[in-house]
Amino acid sequence: MTSTEGSAAVFTTRSPEGVNGKKIALLDRDHSILAFNERVFDWAVRPDVPLLERLRYLCIVSSNLDEFFEVRAAAHLTAAQQGETKGEYSVASFEALAQKAHQMVERQYALYNDSLTPAFEAHGIRIVSHGERNSAQKRWVKEYFQRDVRPLLIPVGLDPSHPFPQVANKSLNFIVRLKGGDAFGRSNEIAIVKIPRILPRVIRLPAEVAPKGVQMVTLSSIIRSHLADLFPGREVTEFSQFRVTRHSDLAVDEEDVRNLRMALRQGLQHRHFGQAVRLEVSSGCSRFMSDFLLLQFNLPAAALYRVQGPVNLVRLSQVVELVADRSLLFPAWQPAWPEQLPRSTSIFAELKKRDVLIHQPFESFDGVLAFLREAVNDPKVLVIKQTIYRTGADSEMMDLLREAVRRGKEVTAVVELKARFDEEANINWAEALESIGAQVVYGVVGLKTHAKMLLVTRREGRQLRRYGHLSTGNYNPRTAKLYTDLSCLTADEHITADMDTVFDHLANQNRVPKLNDLILAPFELQQRMIDMVDAVGQAAARGEHARIVAKMNALTDEALIQALLRAGQQGAHIDLIIRGACMLPAQVPGVTDRIRVRSVIGRFLEHTRVFYFAAGQKEDLYLSSADWMNRNMLRRVELAWPVKDKKLRQRIIDECLVSYLHDDRDAWTLEADGHYERAPHVTDGLGAQKALMLRYAPAR
């Protein structure tokens, strides 16, 4: 039996020039992003998913929705407040997105209250409310409040000398309505209590007061039961939790700053206080208090979200850590050591014989760390160059680069300071590397450096030889266990020479000479991809074999969409495997009949970018750091590279394309009206990720 995700999609007001004279309305990008989150939400609903993992997926959806509001909502909200009626951002676009978001939030809390909470209670796992606590538990909670919470709280009573305080993005707060006069006899009835982020949001009760099962209390419940203690002599007549989400995309005029790192560090201080775009309150919040908050944050009624539970579901991920019951989690996955890397052999020696492919997380990212570690420890290695986008705050790779500097090697790090929500970690790494003598550069003004490259130069006899690593994903050991990505290690002279040229360009910004194999954005990647798509379309028009299979995270670049539409109209058969947003309408009769779009949502986050083109007798397979989005093509430094080795090419086709086209468990198919239809065998099918886990599972 199949199920349907949501209703028919919203189509964008933009109408491209069409194909063969037909106007084709593209799917709306923001609605497509929300639709992706509905597909992730399905994992929280599925009964075959372990219980704690279902909660984890619910938290992931909530986190994704937070980021959607932080990055995508402000333009729609501003247009609505200004009364715009035309264009991509308008009153109608804001209302349509708000309606969709409200529906999603209602489904999240319904699942949490009606399904997950009873299921947890059946396993002896409970979040105990104030009314359910026995006297011993109430005493423990009161002591915890007085010892660990009360000293950190500063209630603010509002009056002309105490205006409404600055409330940080996504922070937990309480609004309290009071009766009676203050110490000076004044009847200021509204107070705000800001809750520090440092406090845990879920606390496990100790065994002496909760001997059976796992019993927990939420911080919000602890505070609400002791609000009266914060206002001695006053009567608390009503209260509510609230949480405001703010626009958080940093905007720095790179042309007008002398030190980008310092400008971004200053910008980070203001990020938490950007334009308010969403207000969440408890379902029981009175109209008086919600109207008061909406006025303070300059928000319309449609931006108000009343929720039946904690205002921040994301922080319930702490429950997973507190329970830690392996029977309620996915079976632990241990990535296999890369099969092409013998443990006892030098990686440099292996790369002299052949290229090496690592398919993460089915194979371990430790193979990449081993490559860098060998380079750091090898006295023949003279130079190490690496791009840094999202490495995390605690990174072995960064420690290895610092060790390389200490050993006297020349280290160049191209640090992308503008990696969204990773800016602070990257700034800290840049400063740490600079402080010990590494050459740190920040890429090209106005562009994000999103390409993933690691280049090692080694003295071998009288010659210098290069060894390189290219990847579709980040140099982050933690996410390498959670994301699917392809890592390529190579000693290919043309590819490594191109990598050196790109590093030089990022350092000195000279013109890029013609590259041998790599394709570089923003200079030529978009046009080269269009040319390859067009070549397939032309082959189809000649009656030759014509096939495109492309796997990526998002498809929103209109020029590439138009190329795909043309090729499909010419007779090419096109399969697109797109995890997230897709603006191309598939399977529209007479327009996109030959284009199929599917989205695979699995245990791991799909992140590989693989592009296969067959035009007559010519076949090309490229890997890339870039999705087919306008920002990746024209506003980022990105790379695509060919897979030359026939065996590796076939392996990628089998593992990353064919298996996903045959997934009948975790796949969703985009239908002509813009909605996604779920695969028919959700509980008894074999998903691509599961098949790959079986393929790489160690022999028992």
XYZ file of C-alpha atoms in Angstrom, residues 142-626:
485
model
C 12.291 22.046 44.494
C 15.837 21.450 45.734
C 17.089 21.220 42.141
C 15.328 24.481 41.286
C 16.740 26.316 44.282
C 20.273 24.942 43.806
C 20.797 24.840 40.020
C 18.136 26.992 38.379
C 17.026 29.893 40.584
C 20.498 31.488 40.867
C 20.631 31.838 37.067
C 17.237 33.516 36.620
C 16.614 37.271 36.593
C 12.894 38.018 36.210
C 12.265 41.392 34.585
C 9.096 43.285 35.482
C 8.158 45.569 32.606
C 7.687 49.297 33.152
C 9.028 52.470 31.481
C 12.469 51.951 33.028
C 12.471 48.198 32.327
C 11.461 47.820 28.676
C 10.866 44.493 27.012
C 14.233 42.689 27.115
C 16.210 41.437 24.139
C 15.120 37.853 23.620
C 17.655 35.661 21.819
C 16.837 33.499 18.830
C 15.279 30.125 19.758
C 15.754 30.664 23.494
C 13.256 29.462 26.109
C 11.389 32.210 27.957
C 8.339 32.709 30.147
C 5.842 35.545 30.060
C 4.097 36.020 33.400
C 1.034 38.086 34.300
C 1.009 39.344 37.898
C -1.550 40.699 40.290
C -0.845 43.158 43.066
C 1.736 45.903 43.403
C 5.502 45.778 43.314
C 7.817 47.051 46.063
C 6.911 50.620 45.105
C 3.171 50.013 44.920
C 3.053 50.039 41.131
C 0.920 47.518 39.259
C 3.251 46.513 36.444
C 1.514 43.285 35.510
C 3.833 41.753 32.881
C 7.177 40.114 33.614
C 9.590 38.180 31.423
C 11.821 35.339 32.597
C 14.667 34.369 30.266
C 16.019 30.831 30.660
C 19.779 30.392 30.100
C 20.766 27.962 27.335
C 23.334 26.335 29.609
C 20.606 24.593 31.614
C 19.594 21.113 30.392
C 16.045 20.993 29.083
C 15.357 17.444 30.296
C 16.556 16.085 33.664
C 16.423 12.473 34.798
C 15.055 11.925 38.288
C 17.460 9.961 40.516
C 16.680 6.383 41.467
C 15.913 7.271 45.101
C 12.780 9.192 44.017
C 12.090 7.292 40.781
C 13.029 3.644 41.355
C 11.041 2.219 38.448
C 11.868 2.718 34.787
C 13.212 6.016 33.487
C 11.454 9.089 34.854
C 12.361 12.596 33.745
C 11.215 16.169 34.207
C 11.490 19.063 31.812
C 13.157 22.319 32.774
C 10.069 24.262 31.678
C 7.923 22.172 34.037
C 10.345 22.785 36.906
C 10.264 26.544 36.344
C 6.520 26.830 35.821
C 5.878 25.001 39.116
C 8.092 27.513 40.947
C 7.225 30.766 39.172
C 5.616 32.096 42.344
C 9.001 31.842 44.088
C 10.361 34.387 41.601
C 7.731 37.015 42.502
C 7.314 37.057 46.294
C 4.358 39.125 47.395
C 2.747 39.002 43.945
C 0.113 36.611 42.602
C 0.857 34.831 39.326
C -2.453 34.860 37.471
C -1.276 33.381 34.158
C 1.884 32.457 32.332
C 3.195 30.795 29.186
C 6.398 29.521 27.713
C 7.416 31.317 24.546
C 10.161 31.075 21.969
C 10.914 33.446 19.103
C 12.720 32.427 15.915
C 14.743 35.119 14.170
C 16.230 35.604 10.735
C 19.793 34.344 11.169
C 21.511 34.435 7.796
C 24.610 36.571 8.301
C 24.974 39.406 5.816
C 28.444 40.937 5.552
C 29.438 43.328 2.777
C 32.735 41.685 1.881
C 33.630 44.477 -0.522
C 33.415 46.986 2.299
C 35.286 45.288 5.154
C 39.004 45.176 5.726
C 39.046 42.045 7.869
C 36.374 39.474 7.003
C 37.131 37.340 10.043
C 36.628 40.232 12.455
C 33.496 41.403 10.638
C 31.963 37.939 10.866
C 32.872 37.578 14.520
C 31.077 40.849 15.209
C 28.138 39.718 13.098
C 27.819 36.528 15.141
C 27.144 38.647 18.215
C 24.080 40.132 16.511
C 22.778 36.954 14.831
C 20.720 35.974 17.873
C 18.778 39.228 17.667
C 17.744 39.491 14.026
C 14.268 40.081 12.630
C 11.630 37.985 14.405
C 9.879 35.598 11.992
C 8.001 33.119 14.226
C 6.556 33.059 17.746
C 5.808 29.810 19.583
C 3.718 29.779 22.771
C 2.003 27.148 24.905
C -1.453 26.163 23.710
C -2.992 27.627 26.886
C -1.439 31.061 26.397
C -4.159 33.697 26.731
C -5.092 35.989 23.884
C -3.959 38.929 25.999
C -0.415 37.586 26.397
C -0.037 36.287 22.828
C -1.219 39.614 21.413
C 1.240 41.404 23.692
C 4.123 39.249 22.423
C 3.108 39.610 18.771
C 3.149 43.383 19.229
C 6.598 43.301 20.850
C 8.046 41.233 17.994
C 6.116 43.016 15.230
C 4.568 39.801 13.947
C 1.182 39.081 12.351
C -1.223 36.515 13.791
C -0.208 33.912 11.193
C 3.307 33.879 12.671
C 1.949 32.644 16.021
C 2.251 28.899 16.703
C 0.359 27.473 19.694
C 1.864 24.131 20.662
C 0.672 21.258 22.844
C 3.918 20.584 24.663
C 7.466 21.950 24.915
C 7.995 24.977 22.665
C 11.261 23.449 21.470
C 10.943 19.815 20.412
C 14.585 19.846 19.278
C 15.798 19.725 22.890
C 13.900 16.451 23.443
C 16.864 14.813 21.738
C 18.303 14.781 25.284
C 15.774 12.029 26.057
C 17.630 9.747 23.641
C 20.846 10.295 25.604
C 19.186 9.924 29.021
C 17.411 6.669 28.162
C 20.260 5.078 26.166
C 18.396 1.796 25.694
C 20.050 -0.021 22.770
C 16.879 -2.037 22.147
C 15.066 1.196 21.258
C 17.756 2.357 18.815
C 18.934 1.249 15.406
C 21.450 -1.585 15.619
C 24.874 0.016 15.922
C 26.558 0.461 12.547
C 30.314 0.064 12.337
C 31.661 1.269 8.972
C 33.983 -1.161 7.237
C 37.614 -0.263 6.668
C 37.904 0.890 3.007
C 38.322 -2.279 0.967
C 40.833 -0.670 -1.399
C 43.208 0.332 1.413
C 45.233 -2.555 2.840
C 46.054 -1.629 6.436
C 49.655 -2.777 6.178
C 50.502 -0.825 2.999
C 51.468 2.798 2.561
C 48.561 4.743 1.100
C 50.994 6.630 -1.141
C 52.245 3.293 -2.502
C 48.673 2.172 -3.120
C 47.758 5.398 -4.955
C 50.700 4.934 -7.305
C 48.935 1.791 -8.536
C 45.310 2.939 -8.662
C 42.722 5.448 -7.498
C 40.849 4.633 -4.291
C 37.138 5.191 -3.652
C 35.623 5.324 -0.153
C 31.838 5.118 0.084
C 30.850 6.677 3.410
C 29.401 5.779 5.859
C 29.390 2.195 4.633
C 33.174 2.480 4.530
C 34.989 4.418 7.190
C 36.148 8.027 6.959
C 39.141 6.782 8.957
C 40.711 5.985 5.578
C 40.848 9.730 4.842
C 42.276 10.438 8.292
C 44.872 7.726 7.688
C 45.886 9.443 4.431
C 46.421 12.779 6.202
C 48.089 11.111 9.178
C 50.561 9.344 6.901
C 51.298 12.643 5.169
C 51.901 14.393 8.492
C 54.258 11.653 9.722
C 56.137 11.225 6.424
C 59.341 13.343 6.360
C 59.230 13.280 2.550
C 55.961 15.239 2.530
C 56.720 18.935 2.099
C 53.340 20.624 1.553
C 49.746 20.010 2.677
C 46.847 22.102 1.386
C 43.236 21.695 2.460
C 39.863 23.399 2.212
C 37.897 23.667 5.449
C 34.116 24.101 5.313
C 32.412 22.155 8.115
C 34.926 20.258 10.231
C 33.188 20.648 13.590
C 34.424 22.205 16.814
C 36.456 19.138 17.795
C 38.321 17.851 14.757
C 41.160 15.348 14.479
C 41.886 16.705 10.997
C 42.603 20.138 12.389
C 44.823 18.620 15.062
C 46.746 16.799 12.327
C 47.212 20.017 10.349
C 48.594 21.732 13.435
C 50.966 18.803 13.984
C 52.094 19.137 10.353
C 53.007 22.785 10.995
C 54.936 21.816 14.112
C 56.876 19.262 12.031
C 57.972 21.970 9.630
C 55.683 21.264 6.691
C 54.141 24.049 4.649
C 50.429 24.022 5.460
C 47.853 26.064 3.596
C 44.270 26.060 4.861
C 41.489 27.633 2.817
C 38.951 28.291 5.570
C 35.395 29.178 4.595
C 34.307 31.565 7.305
C 30.770 31.880 5.943
C 29.695 28.218 6.318
C 26.214 28.853 7.706
C 25.960 28.144 11.468
C 29.579 26.911 11.483
C 31.127 30.369 11.269
C 32.335 30.501 14.857
C 34.004 27.070 14.758
C 35.756 27.956 11.494
C 36.916 31.325 12.811
C 38.383 29.588 15.850
C 40.207 27.033 13.673
C 41.539 29.772 11.407
C 42.958 31.653 14.376
C 44.430 28.465 15.881
C 46.180 27.557 12.619
C 47.437 31.078 12.007
C 48.838 31.318 15.512
C 51.311 28.485 14.857
C 52.384 29.566 11.388
C 49.998 27.939 8.901
C 49.068 29.957 5.828
C 45.350 30.658 6.218
C 43.303 32.214 3.423
C 39.598 32.845 3.218
C 38.894 32.078 -0.412
C 37.443 34.594 -2.831
C 35.572 37.737 -1.795
C 31.851 37.334 -2.455
C 32.018 33.537 -2.928
C 31.786 30.621 -0.530
C 34.481 27.999 -0.953
C 32.442 24.800 -0.882
C 34.865 22.547 -2.792
C 36.342 19.704 -0.727
C 40.058 19.210 -1.493
C 43.128 17.905 0.298
C 46.441 17.971 -1.598
C 49.765 16.528 -0.466
C 53.093 17.208 -2.204
C 55.850 14.659 -1.556
C 59.498 14.519 -2.579
C 60.288 11.250 -4.362
C 63.889 11.119 -5.507
C 64.537 14.221 -7.609
C 60.852 14.792 -8.318
C 57.879 16.196 -6.491
C 54.712 14.101 -6.687
C 51.215 15.113 -5.695
C 48.536 13.026 -3.995
C 45.009 14.310 -3.668
C 41.677 13.744 -1.984
C 38.381 15.016 -3.408
C 34.994 14.529 -1.771
C 31.312 15.185 -2.191
C 31.113 15.853 1.574
C 32.773 17.690 4.420
C 35.925 16.909 6.380
C 33.892 16.138 9.468
C 34.462 12.759 11.161
C 31.136 12.988 13.021
C 28.891 13.662 10.018
C 30.926 11.162 7.973
C 29.181 8.503 10.075
C 25.748 9.970 9.332
C 25.922 11.221 5.702
C 26.376 9.252 2.508
C 29.343 10.644 0.582
C 32.062 9.592 -1.833
C 35.741 10.186 -1.093
C 38.283 9.848 -3.908
C 42.012 9.433 -3.307
C 44.194 9.818 -6.388
C 47.722 10.380 -7.672
C 46.432 11.194 -11.165
C 48.829 13.816 -12.561
C 46.169 15.845 -14.360
C 43.679 15.934 -11.485
C 46.275 16.749 -8.812
C 47.840 19.444 -11.027
C 44.360 20.963 -11.417
C 43.880 20.862 -7.658
C 47.151 22.741 -7.165
C 46.009 25.343 -9.692
C 42.728 25.825 -7.828
C 44.524 26.218 -4.508
C 46.770 28.853 -6.106
C 43.715 30.659 -7.424
C 42.090 30.684 -3.981
C 45.272 32.113 -2.468
C 46.170 34.775 -5.048
C 42.933 35.110 -7.077
C 44.784 35.178 -10.381
C 42.931 34.067 -13.488
C 42.435 30.325 -13.627
C 44.167 28.750 -16.625
C 42.424 25.996 -18.551
C 42.131 22.937 -16.342
C 42.776 19.392 -17.500
C 39.977 17.479 -15.799
C 38.412 19.465 -13.004
C 35.422 21.704 -13.685
C 35.344 24.798 -11.501
C 32.456 26.986 -10.388
C 31.622 29.798 -10.662
C 33.511 29.922 -13.962
C 32.313 27.001 -16.029
C 30.535 24.328 -14.003
C 27.010 25.433 -14.858
C 27.701 25.768 -18.591
C 29.616 22.482 -18.791
C 26.749 20.629 -17.106
C 24.286 22.287 -19.487
C 26.466 21.279 -22.435
C 26.515 17.655 -21.291
C 22.745 17.619 -20.846
C 22.300 19.203 -24.280
C 24.606 16.596 -25.839
C 22.376 13.843 -24.471
C 19.307 15.596 -25.848
C 20.920 15.922 -29.264
C 21.816 12.221 -29.234
C 18.183 11.408 -28.479
C 17.046 13.599 -31.379
C 19.335 11.570 -33.661
C 17.781 8.341 -32.409
C 20.865 7.315 -30.440
C 21.107 6.019 -26.889
C 20.390 8.959 -24.586
C 20.327 8.666 -20.799
C 20.872 10.910 -17.789
C 20.920 9.759 -14.186
C 21.747 12.481 -11.679
C 21.856 12.224 -7.896
C 22.027 15.369 -5.787
C 20.583 17.098 -2.744
C 18.623 19.828 -4.518
C 17.623 20.963 -8.017
C 16.640 24.636 -8.137
C 18.887 26.175 -10.838
C 16.523 27.282 -13.605
C 19.115 27.166 -16.394
C 19.896 23.524 -15.632
C 16.200 22.734 -15.230
C 15.576 24.180 -18.701
C 18.360 22.034 -20.142
C 16.809 18.913 -18.596
C 13.380 19.867 -19.945
C 14.828 20.306 -23.449
C 16.625 16.964 -23.322
C 13.494 15.215 -22.123
C 11.449 16.746 -24.931
C 14.058 15.536 -27.420
C 13.588 11.968 -26.197
C 16.276 11.464 -23.553
C 15.353 9.243 -20.621
C 16.154 11.087 -17.412
C 16.147 9.839 -13.828
C 16.786 12.329 -11.054
C 17.465 11.189 -7.480
C 16.991 14.348 -5.429
C 16.892 14.204 -1.651
C 15.450 17.639 -0.957
C 14.077 20.588 -2.902
C 13.209 19.985 -6.552
C 11.593 22.665 -8.706
C 11.348 20.529 -11.852
C 7.817 19.142 -12.339
C 8.130 15.491 -13.387
C 5.800 13.167 -15.299
C 3.644 16.006 -16.638
C 1.839 14.553 -19.696
C 3.191 15.927 -22.940
C 5.854 17.945 -21.161
C 8.067 15.883 -18.839
C 6.882 12.337 -19.557
C 10.460 11.059 -19.818
C 11.691 12.669 -16.611
C 11.298 10.799 -13.339
C 12.189 12.267 -9.954
C 12.572 10.260 -6.778
C 13.716 11.164 -3.284
C 15.315 8.613 -0.972
C 15.106 9.296 2.760
C 16.936 6.729 4.839
C 18.713 6.127 8.105
C 21.673 8.139 6.775
C 21.374 11.576 5.193
C 21.836 11.294 1.435
C 24.653 13.639 0.390
C 26.436 12.176 -2.656
C 26.400 14.134 -5.918
C 26.759 11.815 -8.919
C 26.092 12.754 -12.561
C 25.904 10.177 -15.371
C 25.528 11.166 -19.029
C 25.200 8.731 -21.962
C 25.050 10.242 -25.452
C 25.354 7.595 -28.163
C 28.596 5.709 -27.518
C 29.970 8.368 -25.158
C 29.591 7.919 -21.415
C 30.656 10.374 -18.713
C 30.452 10.059 -14.947
C 31.210 13.030 -12.711
C 31.247 13.505 -8.969
C 30.847 16.951 -7.459
C 30.730 19.040 -4.314
C 27.877 21.023 -5.893
